[in-house]
Tab-separated table of C-alpha atoms and ligand atoms in Angstrom:
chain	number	residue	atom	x	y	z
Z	662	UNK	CA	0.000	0.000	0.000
Z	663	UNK	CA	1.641	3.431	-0.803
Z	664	UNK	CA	-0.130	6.848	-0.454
Z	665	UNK	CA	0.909	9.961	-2.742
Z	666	UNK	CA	0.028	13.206	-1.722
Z	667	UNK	CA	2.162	16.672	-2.254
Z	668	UNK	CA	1.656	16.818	-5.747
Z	669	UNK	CA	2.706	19.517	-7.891
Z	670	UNK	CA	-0.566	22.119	-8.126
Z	671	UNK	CA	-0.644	23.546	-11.830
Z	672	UNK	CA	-3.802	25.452	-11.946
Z	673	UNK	CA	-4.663	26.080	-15.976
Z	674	UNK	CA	-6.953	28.972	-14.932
Z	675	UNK	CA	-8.464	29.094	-19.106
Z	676	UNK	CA	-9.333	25.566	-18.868
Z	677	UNK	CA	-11.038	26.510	-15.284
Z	678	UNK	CA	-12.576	30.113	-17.045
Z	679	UNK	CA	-13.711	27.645	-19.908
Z	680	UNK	CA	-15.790	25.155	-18.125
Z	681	UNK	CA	-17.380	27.895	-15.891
Z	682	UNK	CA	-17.892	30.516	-18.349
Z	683	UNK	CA	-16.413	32.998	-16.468
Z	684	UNK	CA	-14.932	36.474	-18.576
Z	685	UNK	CA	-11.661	37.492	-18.306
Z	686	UNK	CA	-11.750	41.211	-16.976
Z	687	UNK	CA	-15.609	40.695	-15.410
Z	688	UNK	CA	-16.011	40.896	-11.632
Z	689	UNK	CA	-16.713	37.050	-11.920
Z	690	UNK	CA	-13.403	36.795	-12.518
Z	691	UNK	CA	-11.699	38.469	-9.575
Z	692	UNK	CA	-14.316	36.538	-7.233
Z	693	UNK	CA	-13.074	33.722	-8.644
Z	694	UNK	CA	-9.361	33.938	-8.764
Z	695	UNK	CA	-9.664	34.760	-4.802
Z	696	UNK	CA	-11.246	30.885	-4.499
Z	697	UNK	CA	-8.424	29.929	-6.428
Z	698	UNK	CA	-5.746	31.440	-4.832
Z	699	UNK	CA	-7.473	29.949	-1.882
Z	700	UNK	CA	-7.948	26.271	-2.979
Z	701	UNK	CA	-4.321	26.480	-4.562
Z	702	UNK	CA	-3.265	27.682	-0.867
Z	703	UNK	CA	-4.750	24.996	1.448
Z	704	UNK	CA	-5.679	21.906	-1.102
Z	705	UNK	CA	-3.715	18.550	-0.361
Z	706	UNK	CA	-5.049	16.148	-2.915
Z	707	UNK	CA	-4.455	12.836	-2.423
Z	708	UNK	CA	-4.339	8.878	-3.868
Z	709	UNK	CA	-3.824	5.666	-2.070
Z	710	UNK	CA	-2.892	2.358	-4.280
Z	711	UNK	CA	-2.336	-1.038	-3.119
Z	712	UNK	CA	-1.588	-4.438	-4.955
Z	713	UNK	CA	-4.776	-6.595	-5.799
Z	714	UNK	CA	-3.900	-10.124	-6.713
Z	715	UNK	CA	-6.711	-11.985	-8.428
Z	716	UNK	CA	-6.793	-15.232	-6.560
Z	717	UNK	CA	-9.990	-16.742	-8.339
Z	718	UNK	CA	-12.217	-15.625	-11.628
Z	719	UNK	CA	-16.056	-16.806	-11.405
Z	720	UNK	CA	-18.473	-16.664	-14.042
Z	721	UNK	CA	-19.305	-13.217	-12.568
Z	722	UNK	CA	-16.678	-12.606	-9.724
Z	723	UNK	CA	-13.516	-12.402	-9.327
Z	724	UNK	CA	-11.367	-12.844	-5.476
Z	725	UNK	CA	-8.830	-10.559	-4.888
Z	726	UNK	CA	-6.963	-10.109	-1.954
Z	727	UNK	CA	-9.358	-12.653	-0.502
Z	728	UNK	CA	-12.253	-10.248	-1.021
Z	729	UNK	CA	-15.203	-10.615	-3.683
Z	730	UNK	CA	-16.210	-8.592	-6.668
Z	731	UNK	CA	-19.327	-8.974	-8.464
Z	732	UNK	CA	-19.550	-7.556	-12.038
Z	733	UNK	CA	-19.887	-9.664	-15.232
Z	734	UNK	CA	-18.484	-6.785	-16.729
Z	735	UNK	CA	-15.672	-6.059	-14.408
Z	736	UNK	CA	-15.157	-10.197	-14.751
Z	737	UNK	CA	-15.007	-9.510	-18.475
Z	738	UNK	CA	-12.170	-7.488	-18.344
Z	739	UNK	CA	-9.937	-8.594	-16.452
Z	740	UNK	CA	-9.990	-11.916	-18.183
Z	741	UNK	CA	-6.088	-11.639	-19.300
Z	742	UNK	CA	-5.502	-10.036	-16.156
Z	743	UNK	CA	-3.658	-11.334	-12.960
Z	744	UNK	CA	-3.111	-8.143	-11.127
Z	745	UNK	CA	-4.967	-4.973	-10.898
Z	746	UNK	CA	-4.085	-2.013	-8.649
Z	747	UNK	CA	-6.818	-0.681	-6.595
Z	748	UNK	CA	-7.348	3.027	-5.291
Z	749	UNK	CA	-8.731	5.795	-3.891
Z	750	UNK	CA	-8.322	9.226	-4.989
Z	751	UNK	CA	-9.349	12.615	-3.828
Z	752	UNK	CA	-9.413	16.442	-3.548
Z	753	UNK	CA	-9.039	16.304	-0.464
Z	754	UNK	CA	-10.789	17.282	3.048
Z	755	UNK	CA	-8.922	20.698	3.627
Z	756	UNK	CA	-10.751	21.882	0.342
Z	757	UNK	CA	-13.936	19.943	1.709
Z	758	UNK	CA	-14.119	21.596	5.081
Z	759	UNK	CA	-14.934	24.922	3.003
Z	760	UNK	CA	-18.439	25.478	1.983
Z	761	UNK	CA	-20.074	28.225	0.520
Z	762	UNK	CA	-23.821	27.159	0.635
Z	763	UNK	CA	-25.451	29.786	1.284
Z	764	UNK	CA	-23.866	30.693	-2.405
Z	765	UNK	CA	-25.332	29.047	-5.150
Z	766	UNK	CA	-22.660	30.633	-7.617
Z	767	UNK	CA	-19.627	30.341	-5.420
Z	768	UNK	CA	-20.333	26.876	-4.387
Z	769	UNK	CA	-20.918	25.563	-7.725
Z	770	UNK	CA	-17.257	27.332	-8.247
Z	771	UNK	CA	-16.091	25.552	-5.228
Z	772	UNK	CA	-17.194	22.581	-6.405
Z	773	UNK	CA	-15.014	22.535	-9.922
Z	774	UNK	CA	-12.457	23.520	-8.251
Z	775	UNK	CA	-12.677	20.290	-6.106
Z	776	UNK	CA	-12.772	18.472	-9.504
Z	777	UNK	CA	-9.921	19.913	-10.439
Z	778	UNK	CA	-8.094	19.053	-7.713
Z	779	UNK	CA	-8.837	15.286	-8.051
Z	780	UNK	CA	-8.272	15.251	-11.530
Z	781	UNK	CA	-4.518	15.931	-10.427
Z	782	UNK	CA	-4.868	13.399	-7.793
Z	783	UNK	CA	-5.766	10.563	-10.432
Z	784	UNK	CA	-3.952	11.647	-13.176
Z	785	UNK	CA	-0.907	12.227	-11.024
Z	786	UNK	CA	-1.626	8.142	-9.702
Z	787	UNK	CA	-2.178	6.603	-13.159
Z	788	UNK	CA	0.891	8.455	-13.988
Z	789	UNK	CA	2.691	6.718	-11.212
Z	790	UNK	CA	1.468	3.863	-11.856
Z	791	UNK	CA	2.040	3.206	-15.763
Z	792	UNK	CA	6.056	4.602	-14.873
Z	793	UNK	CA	6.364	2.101	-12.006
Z	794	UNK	CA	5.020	-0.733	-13.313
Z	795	UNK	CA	5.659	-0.596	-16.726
Z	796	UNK	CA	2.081	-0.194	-17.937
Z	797	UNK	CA	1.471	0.593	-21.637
Z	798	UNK	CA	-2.265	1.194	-21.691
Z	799	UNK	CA	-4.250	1.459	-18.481
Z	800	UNK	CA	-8.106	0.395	-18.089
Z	801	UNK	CA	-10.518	1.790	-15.310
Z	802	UNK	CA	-13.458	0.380	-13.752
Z	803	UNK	CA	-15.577	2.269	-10.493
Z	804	UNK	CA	-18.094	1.098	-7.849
Z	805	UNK	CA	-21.125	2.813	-8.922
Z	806	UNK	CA	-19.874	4.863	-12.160
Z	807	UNK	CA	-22.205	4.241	-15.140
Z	808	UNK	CA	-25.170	2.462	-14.908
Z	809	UNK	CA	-25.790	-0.171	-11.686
Z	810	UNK	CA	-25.432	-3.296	-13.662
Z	811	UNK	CA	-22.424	-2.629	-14.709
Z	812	UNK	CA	-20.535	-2.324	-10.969
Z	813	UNK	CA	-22.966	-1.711	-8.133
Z	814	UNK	CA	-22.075	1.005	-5.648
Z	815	UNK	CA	-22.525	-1.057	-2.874
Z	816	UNK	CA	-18.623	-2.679	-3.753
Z	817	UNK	CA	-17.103	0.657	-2.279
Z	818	UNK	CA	-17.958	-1.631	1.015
Z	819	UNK	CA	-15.586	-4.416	-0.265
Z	820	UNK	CA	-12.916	-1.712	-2.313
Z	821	UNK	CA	-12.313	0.326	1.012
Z	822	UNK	CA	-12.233	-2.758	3.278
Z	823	UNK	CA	-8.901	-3.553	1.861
Z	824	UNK	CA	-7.602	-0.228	3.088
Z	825	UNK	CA	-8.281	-0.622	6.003
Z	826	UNK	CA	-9.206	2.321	8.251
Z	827	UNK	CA	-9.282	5.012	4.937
Z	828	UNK	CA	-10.564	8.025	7.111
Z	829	UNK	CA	-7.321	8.125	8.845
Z	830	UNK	CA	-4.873	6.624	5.953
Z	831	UNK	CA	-5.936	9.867	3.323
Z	832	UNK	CA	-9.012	11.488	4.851
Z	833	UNK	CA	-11.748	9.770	2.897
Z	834	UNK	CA	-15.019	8.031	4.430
Z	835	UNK	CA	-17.673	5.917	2.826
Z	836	UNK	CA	-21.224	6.816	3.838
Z	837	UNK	CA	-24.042	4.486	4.982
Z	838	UNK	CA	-24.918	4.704	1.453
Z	839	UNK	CA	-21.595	3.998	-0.041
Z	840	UNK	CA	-20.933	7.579	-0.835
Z	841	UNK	CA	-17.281	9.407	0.123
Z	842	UNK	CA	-16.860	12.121	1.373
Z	843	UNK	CA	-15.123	14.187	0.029
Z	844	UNK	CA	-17.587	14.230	-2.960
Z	845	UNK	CA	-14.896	14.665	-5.118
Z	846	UNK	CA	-13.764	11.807	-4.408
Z	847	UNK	CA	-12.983	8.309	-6.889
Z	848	UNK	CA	-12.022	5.017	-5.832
Z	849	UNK	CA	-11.649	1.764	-8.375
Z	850	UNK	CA	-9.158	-0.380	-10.111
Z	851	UNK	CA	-6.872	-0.060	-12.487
Z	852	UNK	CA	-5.373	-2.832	-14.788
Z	853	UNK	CA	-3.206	-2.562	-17.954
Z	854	UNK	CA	-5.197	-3.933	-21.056
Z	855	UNK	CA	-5.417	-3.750	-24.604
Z	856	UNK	CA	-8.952	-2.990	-25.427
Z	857	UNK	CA	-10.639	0.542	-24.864
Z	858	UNK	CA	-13.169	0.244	-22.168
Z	859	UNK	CA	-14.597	3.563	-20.842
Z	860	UNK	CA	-18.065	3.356	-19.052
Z	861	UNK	CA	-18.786	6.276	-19.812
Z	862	UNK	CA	-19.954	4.816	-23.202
Z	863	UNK	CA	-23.220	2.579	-21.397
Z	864	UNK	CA	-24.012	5.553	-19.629
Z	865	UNK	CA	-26.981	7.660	-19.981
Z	866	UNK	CA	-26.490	9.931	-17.705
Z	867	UNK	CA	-27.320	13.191	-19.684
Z	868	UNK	CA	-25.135	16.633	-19.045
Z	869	UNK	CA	-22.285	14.890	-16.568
Z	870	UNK	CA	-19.264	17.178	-16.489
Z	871	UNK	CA	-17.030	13.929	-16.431
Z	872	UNK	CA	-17.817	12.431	-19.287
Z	873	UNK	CA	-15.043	11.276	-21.320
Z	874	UNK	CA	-16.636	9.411	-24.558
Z	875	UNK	CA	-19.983	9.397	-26.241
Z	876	UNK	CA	-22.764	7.432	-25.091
Z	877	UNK	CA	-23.211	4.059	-27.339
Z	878	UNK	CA	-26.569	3.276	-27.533
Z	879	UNK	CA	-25.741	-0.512	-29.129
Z	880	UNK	CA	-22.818	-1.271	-26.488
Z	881	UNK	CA	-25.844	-0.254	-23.645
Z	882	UNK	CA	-29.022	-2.332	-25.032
Z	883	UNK	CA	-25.818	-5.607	-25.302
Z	884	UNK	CA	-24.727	-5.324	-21.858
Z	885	UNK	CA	-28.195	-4.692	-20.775
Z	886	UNK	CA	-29.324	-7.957	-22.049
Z	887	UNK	CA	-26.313	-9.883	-20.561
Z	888	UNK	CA	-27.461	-8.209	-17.290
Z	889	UNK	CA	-24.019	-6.876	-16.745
K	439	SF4	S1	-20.913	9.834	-17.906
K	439	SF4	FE1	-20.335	10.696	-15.912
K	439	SF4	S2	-21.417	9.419	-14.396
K	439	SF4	FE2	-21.433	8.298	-16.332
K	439	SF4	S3	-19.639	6.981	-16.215
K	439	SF4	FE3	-19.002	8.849	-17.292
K	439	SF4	S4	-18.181	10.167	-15.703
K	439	SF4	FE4	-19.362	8.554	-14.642
């Protein structure tokens, strides 16, 4: 198990202005940049890895590190593979213990900001990861991302019980409803593999600021019928 925090913060501030519409010179933008400067002052995000060594593939399981996973589709993919790494990433709670609620447009800034900071976190992991280990092409697959046949939430139970105590190890907690908090938070596995899978592709979830490929209608209605 190895823990990576301290990461270099490069704030693009255009890609930031982009996504939130904001215009250079406007008063939006010198509210902003103060949250910035803030986040870019106190943030700490973080990622926690560990080794996961599949010790058994079902028909729609596989064991690793003595612990079960349920997915036919997770099962799928990791049919060449023998080891996968498994982590947790986040933006970490000092950015979480700020709020701006009664704000609806400064929390909604908050927010992206938070998303920024653990898209560092995971791209600063998989990073790691594919240098240490020699990994050409990395796959991911989350607890509850996409649709719920494809990896129920409830396995955030199983993902974090190989961590251990988590709160304490990078400041991240799972709810009674297998939430984290942080928010911004992602946890999962990562294994190398040849074949593009994103899930973002058999989900329908309409307007999500995350999504990273196109929604395939045909991929969806097969995995639907395989129920997972
Ligand atoms: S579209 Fe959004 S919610 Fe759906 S899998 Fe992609 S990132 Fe996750």
């Amino acid at each position: 198990m190895e823990i990576l925090e301290n990461f270099e913060i490069e704030i693009k501030k255009d890609v930031l202005f982009e996504r939130l519409k904001i215009v250079k010179g406007s008063e939006d933008e010198k509210e902003f940049l103060k949250l910035l400067e803030k986040s870019a002052e106190i943030g700490r995000p973080k990622a926690i890895y560990l080794e996961g060594f599949i010790e058994q593939k079902g028909e729609d399981f596989v064991i690793i590190n003595e612990v079960k996973f349920t997915s036919s589709i997770l099962r799928k993919n990791l049919e060449k593979v023998e080891k996968v790494f498994v982590f947790i990433t986040t933006c970490g709670k000092e950015l979480d213990i700020i709020s701006f609620k009664e704000d609806f447009l400064k929390d909604y800034w908050w927010e992206t900001i938070k998303g920024y900071f653990l898209e560092i976190a995971r791209k600063n992991l998989f990073e790691y990861l594919k240098e240490k280990y020699f990994l050409k092409r990395v796959i991911s697959m989350s607890p509850g991302a996409s649709e719920r046949f494809v990896w129920p939430i409830e396995q955030q139970k199983e993902l974090f019980s190989l961590f251990g105590d988590v709160e304490s190890l990078i400041g991240v907690r799972l709810t009674s409803s297998f939430l984290m908090i942080p928010n911004k938070s992602v946890s999962g596995f990562v294994f190398s593999g040849e074949k593009d899978y994103r899930s973002c592709k058999i989900c329908r979830r309409k307007n999500c600021p995350g999504r990273s490929a196109e929604f395939d209608e045909k991929l969806w209605q097969l995995y639907q019928k395989r129920g997972g």
